[in-house]
Tab-separated table of N, CA and C in Angstrom:
chain	number	residue	atom	x	y	z
A	1	UNK	N	20.982	-58.827	-13.714
A	1	UNK	CA	21.933	-59.912	-13.735
A	1	UNK	C	22.503	-60.015	-15.141
A	2	UNK	N	23.779	-60.172	-15.247
A	2	UNK	CA	24.467	-60.265	-16.523
A	2	UNK	C	24.190	-61.634	-17.142
A	3	UNK	N	23.594	-61.704	-18.357
A	3	UNK	CA	23.253	-62.981	-18.966
A	3	UNK	C	24.473	-63.856	-19.252
A	4	UNK	N	25.616	-63.285	-19.561
A	4	UNK	CA	26.811	-64.081	-19.848
A	4	UNK	C	27.290	-64.767	-18.578
A	5	UNK	N	27.290	-64.039	-17.477
A	5	UNK	CA	27.699	-64.610	-16.200
A	5	UNK	C	26.772	-65.759	-15.807
A	6	UNK	N	25.477	-65.553	-15.973
A	6	UNK	CA	24.494	-66.571	-15.633
A	6	UNK	C	24.654	-67.802	-16.519
A	7	UNK	N	24.850	-67.603	-17.804
A	7	UNK	CA	25.032	-68.716	-18.734
A	7	UNK	C	26.296	-69.508	-18.374
A	8	UNK	N	27.352	-68.808	-18.011
A	8	UNK	CA	28.605	-69.460	-17.624
A	8	UNK	C	28.391	-70.294	-16.354
A	9	UNK	N	27.662	-69.766	-15.383
A	9	UNK	CA	27.359	-70.498	-14.163
A	9	UNK	C	26.599	-71.780	-14.469
A	10	UNK	N	25.615	-71.698	-15.332
A	10	UNK	CA	24.813	-72.865	-15.708
A	10	UNK	C	25.698	-73.918	-16.358
A	11	UNK	N	26.485	-73.515	-17.320
A	11	UNK	CA	27.319	-74.470	-18.066
A	11	UNK	C	28.387	-75.119	-17.190
A	12	UNK	N	29.031	-74.353	-16.357
A	12	UNK	CA	30.168	-74.858	-15.609
A	12	UNK	C	29.787	-75.539	-14.301
A	13	UNK	N	28.662	-75.214	-13.734
A	13	UNK	CA	28.340	-75.751	-12.414
A	13	UNK	C	27.084	-76.597	-12.388
A	14	UNK	N	26.009	-76.014	-12.809
A	14	UNK	CA	24.732	-76.690	-12.621
A	14	UNK	C	24.502	-77.838	-13.594
A	15	UNK	N	24.876	-77.687	-14.862
A	15	UNK	CA	24.653	-78.768	-15.825
A	15	UNK	C	25.444	-80.025	-15.474
A	16	UNK	N	26.763	-79.921	-15.166
A	16	UNK	CA	27.474	-81.145	-14.769
A	16	UNK	C	26.913	-81.757	-13.495
A	17	UNK	N	26.503	-80.919	-12.559
A	17	UNK	CA	25.922	-81.414	-11.317
A	17	UNK	C	24.605	-82.141	-11.590
A	18	UNK	N	23.768	-81.572	-12.443
A	18	UNK	CA	22.499	-82.205	-12.798
A	18	UNK	C	22.730	-83.514	-13.541
A	19	UNK	N	23.715	-83.535	-14.438
A	19	UNK	CA	24.024	-84.767	-15.171
A	19	UNK	C	24.506	-85.853	-14.212
A	20	UNK	N	25.368	-85.483	-13.270
A	20	UNK	CA	25.873	-86.462	-12.294
A	20	UNK	C	24.733	-86.982	-11.422
A	21	UNK	N	23.852	-86.116	-10.986
A	21	UNK	CA	22.709	-86.542	-10.173
A	21	UNK	C	21.794	-87.468	-10.963
A	22	UNK	N	21.589	-87.152	-12.239
A	22	UNK	CA	20.752	-88.008	-13.084
A	22	UNK	C	21.340	-89.390	-13.253
A	23	UNK	N	22.663	-89.469	-13.467
A	23	UNK	CA	23.316	-90.777	-13.605
A	23	UNK	C	23.250	-91.554	-12.302
A	24	UNK	N	23.433	-90.850	-11.185
A	24	UNK	CA	23.368	-91.507	-9.889
A	24	UNK	C	21.977	-92.077	-9.646
A	25	UNK	N	20.969	-91.295	-9.905
A	25	UNK	CA	19.600	-91.781	-9.706
A	25	UNK	C	19.269	-92.916	-10.663
A	26	UNK	N	19.731	-92.842	-11.884
A	26	UNK	CA	19.469	-93.917	-12.846
A	26	UNK	C	20.167	-95.191	-12.410
A	27	UNK	N	21.385	-95.075	-11.872
A	27	UNK	CA	22.119	-96.247	-11.413
A	27	UNK	C	21.465	-96.888	-10.207
A	28	UNK	N	20.933	-96.076	-9.315
A	28	UNK	CA	20.280	-96.618	-8.128
A	28	UNK	C	18.961	-97.299	-8.472
A	29	UNK	N	18.264	-96.762	-9.429
A	29	UNK	CA	16.952	-97.299	-9.757
A	29	UNK	C	17.024	-98.483	-10.713
A	30	UNK	N	18.211	-98.738	-11.283
A	30	UNK	CA	18.331	-99.788	-12.288
A	30	UNK	C	18.074	-101.159	-11.659
A	31	UNK	N	17.229	-101.902	-12.263
A	31	UNK	CA	16.942	-103.264	-11.845
A	31	UNK	C	17.851	-104.193	-12.622
A	32	UNK	N	18.180	-105.359	-12.056
A	32	UNK	CA	19.026	-106.274	-12.809
A	32	UNK	C	18.342	-106.704	-14.099
A	33	UNK	N	19.158	-106.929	-15.145
A	33	UNK	CA	18.606	-107.332	-16.434
A	33	UNK	C	18.333	-108.832	-16.473
A	34	UNK	N	18.411	-109.476	-15.361
A	34	UNK	CA	18.138	-110.906	-15.232
A	34	UNK	C	17.297	-111.096	-13.974
A	35	UNK	N	16.741	-112.254	-13.843
A	35	UNK	CA	16.008	-112.569	-12.623
A	35	UNK	C	16.920	-113.405	-11.739
A	36	UNK	N	17.283	-112.888	-10.557
A	36	UNK	CA	18.163	-113.664	-9.689
A	36	UNK	C	17.460	-114.925	-9.202
A	37	UNK	N	18.263	-115.898	-8.809
A	37	UNK	CA	17.701	-117.130	-8.258
A	37	UNK	C	16.877	-116.789	-7.021
A	38	UNK	N	15.836	-117.561	-6.802
A	38	UNK	CA	15.039	-117.351	-5.592
A	38	UNK	C	15.889	-117.683	-4.373
A	39	UNK	N	15.492	-117.189	-3.216
A	39	UNK	CA	16.225	-117.490	-1.989
A	39	UNK	C	16.275	-118.997	-1.746
A	40	UNK	N	15.169	-119.688	-2.016
A	40	UNK	CA	15.139	-121.137	-1.808
A	40	UNK	C	16.135	-121.861	-2.709
A	41	UNK	N	16.160	-121.485	-3.986
A	41	UNK	CA	17.088	-122.115	-4.919
A	41	UNK	C	18.517	-121.790	-4.537
A	42	UNK	N	18.776	-120.532	-4.186
A	42	UNK	CA	20.120	-120.129	-3.789
A	42	UNK	C	20.565	-120.920	-2.568
A	43	UNK	N	19.684	-121.087	-1.614
A	43	UNK	CA	20.006	-121.852	-0.401
A	43	UNK	C	20.388	-123.281	-0.759
A	44	UNK	N	19.587	-123.932	-1.602
A	44	UNK	CA	19.852	-125.327	-1.959
A	44	UNK	C	21.163	-125.475	-2.729
A	45	UNK	N	21.446	-124.547	-3.630
A	45	UNK	CA	22.711	-124.601	-4.374
A	45	UNK	C	23.884	-124.403	-3.419
A	46	UNK	N	23.775	-123.450	-2.502
A	46	UNK	CA	24.862	-123.207	-1.557
A	46	UNK	C	25.088	-124.398	-0.639
A	47	UNK	N	24.025	-125.059	-0.221
A	47	UNK	CA	24.179	-126.264	0.603
A	47	UNK	C	24.974	-127.313	-0.167
A	48	UNK	N	24.577	-127.559	-1.410
A	48	UNK	CA	25.284	-128.550	-2.230
A	48	UNK	C	26.736	-128.155	-2.454
A	49	UNK	N	26.982	-126.883	-2.710
A	49	UNK	CA	28.360	-126.432	-2.934
A	49	UNK	C	29.219	-126.595	-1.686
A	50	UNK	N	28.661	-126.310	-0.531
A	50	UNK	CA	29.427	-126.473	0.713
A	50	UNK	C	29.686	-127.953	1.007
A	51	UNK	N	28.725	-128.808	0.734
A	51	UNK	CA	28.945	-130.242	0.915
A	51	UNK	C	30.029	-130.744	-0.043
A	52	UNK	N	29.978	-130.290	-1.277
A	52	UNK	CA	30.996	-130.680	-2.255
A	52	UNK	C	32.371	-130.183	-1.827
A	53	UNK	N	32.427	-128.984	-1.288
A	53	UNK	CA	33.699	-128.440	-0.824
A	53	UNK	C	34.272	-129.289	0.309
A	54	UNK	N	33.409	-129.776	1.193
A	54	UNK	CA	33.870	-130.653	2.276
A	54	UNK	C	34.445	-131.949	1.715
A	55	UNK	N	33.791	-132.510	0.698
A	55	UNK	CA	34.281	-133.729	0.060
A	55	UNK	C	35.647	-133.483	-0.557
A	56	UNK	N	35.808	-132.347	-1.204
A	56	UNK	CA	37.084	-131.998	-1.843
A	56	UNK	C	38.186	-131.889	-0.796
A	57	UNK	N	37.901	-131.243	0.312
A	57	UNK	CA	38.918	-131.070	1.347
A	57	UNK	C	39.308	-132.401	1.977
A	58	UNK	N	38.346	-133.299	2.156
A	58	UNK	CA	38.644	-134.617	2.724
A	58	UNK	C	39.444	-135.459	1.727
A	59	UNK	N	39.162	-135.288	0.436
A	59	UNK	CA	39.849	-136.065	-0.595
A	59	UNK	C	41.338	-135.741	-0.637
A	60	UNK	N	41.706	-134.541	-0.258
A	60	UNK	CA	43.115	-134.162	-0.250
A	60	UNK	C	43.641	-133.918	-1.642
A	61	UNK	N	44.953	-134.062	-1.796
A	61	UNK	CA	45.603	-133.798	-3.069
A	61	UNK	C	46.235	-132.426	-3.075
A	62	UNK	N	46.832	-132.105	-4.195
A	62	UNK	CA	47.456	-130.787	-4.324
A	62	UNK	C	46.376	-129.720	-4.459
A	63	UNK	N	46.779	-128.485	-4.318
A	63	UNK	CA	45.810	-127.391	-4.451
A	63	UNK	C	45.198	-127.398	-5.851
A	64	UNK	N	46.009	-127.653	-6.876
A	64	UNK	CA	45.486	-127.693	-8.241
A	64	UNK	C	44.489	-128.841	-8.414
A	65	UNK	N	44.768	-129.992	-7.810
A	65	UNK	CA	43.838	-131.123	-7.900
A	65	UNK	C	42.532	-130.804	-7.192
A	66	UNK	N	42.635	-130.187	-6.013
A	66	UNK	CA	41.413	-129.827	-5.271
A	66	UNK	C	40.611	-128.789	-6.039
A	67	UNK	N	41.293	-127.809	-6.628
A	67	UNK	CA	40.586	-126.787	-7.412
A	67	UNK	C	39.875	-127.400	-8.615
A	68	UNK	N	40.534	-128.332	-9.292
A	68	UNK	CA	39.924	-128.990	-10.452
A	68	UNK	C	38.713	-129.812	-10.025
A	69	UNK	N	38.839	-130.522	-8.902
A	69	UNK	CA	37.720	-131.326	-8.402
A	69	UNK	C	36.565	-130.433	-7.965
A	70	UNK	N	36.886	-129.343	-7.281
A	70	UNK	CA	35.854	-128.388	-6.836
A	70	UNK	C	35.129	-127.792	-8.044
A	71	UNK	N	35.880	-127.443	-9.076
A	71	UNK	CA	35.303	-126.887	-10.296
A	71	UNK	C	34.383	-127.906	-10.967
A	72	UNK	N	34.809	-129.161	-10.980
A	72	UNK	CA	33.994	-130.222	-11.581
A	72	UNK	C	32.682	-130.408	-10.813
A	73	UNK	N	32.791	-130.457	-9.482
A	73	UNK	CA	31.583	-130.609	-8.662
A	73	UNK	C	30.640	-129.416	-8.845
A	74	UNK	N	31.207	-128.219	-8.897
A	74	UNK	CA	30.383	-127.027	-9.080
A	74	UNK	C	29.606	-127.120	-10.385
A	75	UNK	N	30.287	-127.505	-11.442
A	75	UNK	CA	29.617	-127.652	-12.736
A	75	UNK	C	28.493	-128.668	-12.687
A	76	UNK	N	28.743	-129.806	-12.031
A	76	UNK	CA	27.707	-130.847	-11.921
A	76	UNK	C	26.507	-130.371	-11.113
A	77	UNK	N	26.775	-129.685	-10.011
A	77	UNK	CA	25.686	-129.194	-9.152
A	77	UNK	C	24.813	-128.211	-9.915
A	78	UNK	N	25.447	-127.285	-10.616
A	78	UNK	CA	24.678	-126.300	-11.378
A	78	UNK	C	23.930	-126.954	-12.526
A	79	UNK	N	24.568	-127.890	-13.192
A	79	UNK	CA	23.922	-128.580	-14.316
A	79	UNK	C	22.697	-129.373	-13.854
A	80	UNK	N	22.808	-130.041	-12.701
A	80	UNK	CA	21.675	-130.803	-12.168
A	80	UNK	C	20.468	-129.909	-11.913
A	81	UNK	N	20.718	-128.660	-11.613
A	81	UNK	CA	19.629	-127.716	-11.324
A	81	UNK	C	19.248	-126.880	-12.545
A	82	UNK	N	19.877	-127.177	-13.689
A	82	UNK	CA	19.558	-126.439	-14.910
A	82	UNK	C	20.065	-125.012	-14.898
A	83	UNK	N	21.177	-124.776	-14.190
A	83	UNK	CA	21.735	-123.430	-14.069
A	83	UNK	C	23.078	-123.362	-14.769
A	84	UNK	N	23.462	-122.163	-15.170
A	84	UNK	CA	24.814	-121.966	-15.680
A	84	UNK	C	25.578	-121.124	-14.660
A	85	UNK	N	26.895	-121.109	-14.797
A	85	UNK	CA	27.740	-120.399	-13.829
A	85	UNK	C	27.424	-118.904	-13.786
A	86	UNK	N	27.168	-118.312	-14.945
A	86	UNK	CA	26.907	-116.878	-14.987
A	86	UNK	C	25.657	-116.526	-14.173
A	87	UNK	N	24.594	-117.304	-14.343
A	87	UNK	CA	23.363	-117.043	-13.590
A	87	UNK	C	23.620	-117.164	-12.095
A	88	UNK	N	24.360	-118.214	-11.708
A	88	UNK	CA	24.660	-118.384	-10.293
A	88	UNK	C	25.492	-117.221	-9.766
A	89	UNK	N	26.553	-116.854	-10.493
A	89	UNK	CA	27.429	-115.785	-10.027
A	89	UNK	C	26.710	-114.436	-9.967
A	90	UNK	N	25.881	-114.149	-10.962
A	90	UNK	CA	25.111	-112.897	-10.925
A	90	UNK	C	24.144	-112.896	-9.747
A	91	UNK	N	23.534	-114.034	-9.492
A	91	UNK	CA	22.611	-114.132	-8.357
A	91	UNK	C	23.361	-114.001	-7.038
A	92	UNK	N	24.539	-114.608	-6.959
A	92	UNK	CA	25.353	-114.504	-5.753
A	92	UNK	C	25.716	-113.041	-5.498
A	93	UNK	N	26.145	-112.347	-6.548
A	93	UNK	CA	26.469	-110.926	-6.421
A	93	UNK	C	25.241	-110.113	-6.018
A	94	UNK	N	24.086	-110.481	-6.557
A	94	UNK	CA	22.831	-109.810	-6.211
A	94	UNK	C	22.593	-109.900	-4.702
A	95	UNK	N	22.755	-111.098	-4.140
A	95	UNK	CA	22.513	-111.288	-2.711
A	95	UNK	C	23.629	-110.694	-1.856
A	96	UNK	N	24.856	-110.670	-2.354
A	96	UNK	CA	25.948	-110.039	-1.604
A	96	UNK	C	25.661	-108.557	-1.401
A	97	UNK	N	25.035	-107.931	-2.387
A	97	UNK	CA	24.684	-106.514	-2.269
A	97	UNK	C	23.457	-106.297	-1.381
A	98	UNK	N	22.853	-107.360	-0.931
A	98	UNK	CA	21.693	-107.297	-0.029
A	98	UNK	C	21.992	-108.155	1.196
A	99	UNK	N	22.793	-107.623	2.124
A	99	UNK	CA	23.284	-108.428	3.243
A	99	UNK	C	22.196	-109.050	4.113
A	100	UNK	N	21.083	-108.371	4.292
A	100	UNK	CA	20.023	-108.952	5.124
A	100	UNK	C	19.480	-110.229	4.480
A	101	UNK	N	19.289	-110.190	3.159
A	101	UNK	CA	18.797	-111.377	2.461
A	101	UNK	C	19.855	-112.479	2.471
A	102	UNK	N	21.111	-112.115	2.249
A	102	UNK	CA	22.181	-113.111	2.245
A	102	UNK	C	22.337	-113.738	3.629
A	103	UNK	N	22.244	-112.939	4.678
A	103	UNK	CA	22.315	-113.487	6.034
A	103	UNK	C	21.182	-114.467	6.287
A	104	UNK	N	19.991	-114.128	5.830
A	104	UNK	CA	18.847	-115.018	5.998
A	104	UNK	C	19.093	-116.345	5.269
A	105	UNK	N	19.623	-116.265	4.056
A	105	UNK	CA	19.917	-117.483	3.289
A	105	UNK	C	20.969	-118.315	4.021
A	106	UNK	N	22.046	-117.681	4.472
A	106	UNK	CA	23.129	-118.429	5.113
A	106	UNK	C	22.726	-118.977	6.475
A	107	UNK	N	21.826	-118.333	7.174
A	107	UNK	CA	21.312	-118.925	8.408
A	107	UNK	C	20.641	-120.261	8.102
A	108	UNK	N	19.891	-120.308	7.008
A	108	UNK	CA	19.225	-121.547	6.595
A	108	UNK	C	20.236	-122.581	6.097
A	109	UNK	N	21.277	-122.130	5.394
A	109	UNK	CA	22.323	-123.042	4.915
A	109	UNK	C	23.009	-123.695	6.112
A	110	UNK	N	23.397	-122.896	7.097
A	110	UNK	CA	24.087	-123.415	8.276
A	110	UNK	C	23.183	-124.375	9.044
A	111	UNK	N	21.908	-124.023	9.194
A	111	UNK	CA	20.974	-124.906	9.899
A	111	UNK	C	20.842	-126.244	9.170
A	112	UNK	N	20.756	-126.209	7.854
A	112	UNK	CA	20.619	-127.451	7.081
A	112	UNK	C	21.884	-128.302	7.176
A	113	UNK	N	23.052	-127.660	7.115
A	113	UNK	CA	24.304	-128.411	7.231
A	113	UNK	C	24.469	-128.989	8.635
A	114	UNK	N	24.091	-128.232	9.657
A	114	UNK	CA	24.137	-128.751	11.031
A	114	UNK	C	23.214	-129.954	11.190
A	115	UNK	N	22.029	-129.863	10.603
A	115	UNK	CA	21.076	-130.969	10.685
A	115	UNK	C	21.648	-132.220	10.016
A	116	UNK	N	22.267	-132.062	8.851
A	116	UNK	CA	22.868	-133.212	8.160
A	116	UNK	C	24.003	-133.811	8.974
A	117	UNK	N	24.787	-132.971	9.614
A	117	UNK	CA	25.877	-133.459	10.445
A	117	UNK	C	25.335	-134.257	11.620
A	118	UNK	N	24.304	-133.754	12.270
A	118	UNK	CA	23.692	-134.472	13.389
A	118	UNK	C	23.099	-135.800	12.936
A	119	UNK	N	22.444	-135.810	11.765
A	119	UNK	CA	21.884	-137.057	11.237
A	119	UNK	C	22.985	-138.065	10.937
A	120	UNK	N	24.096	-137.587	10.402
A	120	UNK	CA	25.223	-138.472	10.086
A	120	UNK	C	25.816	-139.040	11.366
A	121	UNK	N	25.944	-138.234	12.387
A	121	UNK	CA	26.477	-138.710	13.662
A	121	UNK	C	25.515	-139.691	14.324
A	122	UNK	N	24.209	-139.502	14.122
A	122	UNK	CA	23.221	-140.418	14.675
A	122	UNK	C	23.320	-141.789	13.993
A	123	UNK	N	23.577	-141.782	12.672
A	123	UNK	CA	23.713	-143.041	11.932
A	123	UNK	C	24.965	-143.807	12.326
A	124	UNK	N	25.968	-143.107	12.781
A	124	UNK	CA	27.223	-143.740	13.168
A	124	UNK	C	27.518	-143.380	14.621
A	125	UNK	N	26.790	-144.016	15.580
A	125	UNK	CA	26.912	-143.598	16.982
A	125	UNK	C	28.283	-143.861	17.598
A	126	UNK	N	29.041	-144.821	17.099
A	126	UNK	CA	30.349	-145.116	17.684
A	126	UNK	C	31.435	-144.180	17.188
A	127	UNK	N	31.106	-143.392	16.215
A	127	UNK	CA	32.080	-142.474	15.640
A	127	UNK	C	32.115	-141.199	16.483
A	128	UNK	N	33.307	-140.792	16.919
A	128	UNK	CA	33.374	-139.556	17.729
A	128	UNK	C	33.019	-138.342	16.875
A	129	UNK	N	32.506	-137.294	17.509
A	129	UNK	CA	32.173	-136.088	16.756
A	129	UNK	C	33.414	-135.514	16.079
A	130	UNK	N	33.182	-134.875	14.969
A	130	UNK	CA	34.283	-134.289	14.215
A	130	UNK	C	34.934	-133.182	15.029
A	131	UNK	N	36.257	-133.160	14.983
A	131	UNK	CA	37.006	-132.120	15.683
A	131	UNK	C	37.582	-131.159	14.657
A	132	UNK	N	37.770	-129.917	15.060
A	132	UNK	CA	38.371	-128.973	14.114
A	132	UNK	C	39.805	-129.382	13.812
A	133	UNK	N	40.307	-129.061	12.637
A	133	UNK	CA	41.675	-129.434	12.297
A	133	UNK	C	42.684	-128.727	13.197
A	134	UNK	N	43.759	-129.410	13.489
A	134	UNK	CA	44.815	-128.847	14.312
A	134	UNK	C	45.754	-128.068	13.409
A	135	UNK	N	45.997	-126.840	13.775
A	135	UNK	CA	46.935	-126.039	12.999
A	135	UNK	C	48.223	-125.922	13.793
A	136	UNK	N	49.314	-126.097	13.108
A	136	UNK	CA	50.612	-126.012	13.768
A	136	UNK	C	51.371	-124.824	13.208
A	137	UNK	N	52.049	-124.142	14.105
A	137	UNK	CA	52.891	-123.051	13.650
A	137	UNK	C	54.264	-123.617	13.336
A	138	UNK	N	54.872	-123.162	12.271
A	138	UNK	CA	56.194	-123.695	11.929
A	138	UNK	C	57.211	-123.326	12.991
A	139	UNK	N	58.127	-124.261	13.240
A	139	UNK	CA	59.177	-123.991	14.215
A	139	UNK	C	60.231	-123.102	13.586
A	140	UNK	N	60.817	-122.214	14.379
A	140	UNK	CA	61.887	-121.374	13.844
A	140	UNK	C	63.102	-122.228	13.487
A	141	UNK	N	63.926	-121.760	12.560
A	141	UNK	CA	65.115	-122.533	12.209
A	141	UNK	C	65.981	-122.804	13.429
A	142	UNK	N	66.445	-124.015	13.553
A	142	UNK	CA	67.314	-124.384	14.665
A	142	UNK	C	66.562	-124.811	15.901
A	143	UNK	N	65.241	-124.744	15.898
A	143	UNK	CA	64.472	-125.144	17.082
A	143	UNK	C	64.598	-126.656	17.263
A	144	UNK	N	64.710	-127.076	18.457
A	144	UNK	CA	64.793	-128.496	18.754
A	144	UNK	C	66.204	-129.051	18.689
A	145	UNK	N	67.167	-128.273	18.215
A	145	UNK	CA	68.558	-128.725	18.173
A	145	UNK	C	69.218	-128.358	19.495
A	146	UNK	N	70.069	-129.233	19.940
A	146	UNK	CA	70.801	-128.955	21.177
A	146	UNK	C	71.882	-127.928	20.909
A	147	UNK	N	72.080	-127.080	21.867
A	147	UNK	CA	73.118	-126.076	21.770
A	147	UNK	C	74.445	-126.763	22.086
A	148	UNK	N	75.449	-126.750	21.163
A	148	UNK	CA	76.682	-127.495	21.387
A	148	UNK	C	77.599	-126.879	22.453
A	149	UNK	N	77.260	-125.871	23.120
A	149	UNK	CA	78.130	-125.242	24.119
A	149	UNK	C	78.297	-126.087	25.318
């Protein structure tokens, strides 16, 4: 075997392939440099955030006003739990990359929100159950006008 040919094969093919495989394996094995929130903590924060979002939507206002109010509530919720936004967002991303864990968390979030809704309806028995919002499609221009013919 010609040593120059072999050396060229190693340099041009195998070394880049080995380097790429090494980076891939290192990336897969890398653990986060932080400790993500526990599933229980993540569940409780998400419940609070969803409740706050409902309050914001009921409060109304412009989109900018709702966004500012939502941002304020988010900050308060995280502060009450001794968390910062970065920790929450990194933890959220951590769970998004693990769909089975995120599904498990959200099943618990939905169950807790359903339970609160049922408790609220029980406290106010004369109040009809909440209905989904009605969405209307815009009418085409000229709709509803009589044809002058």
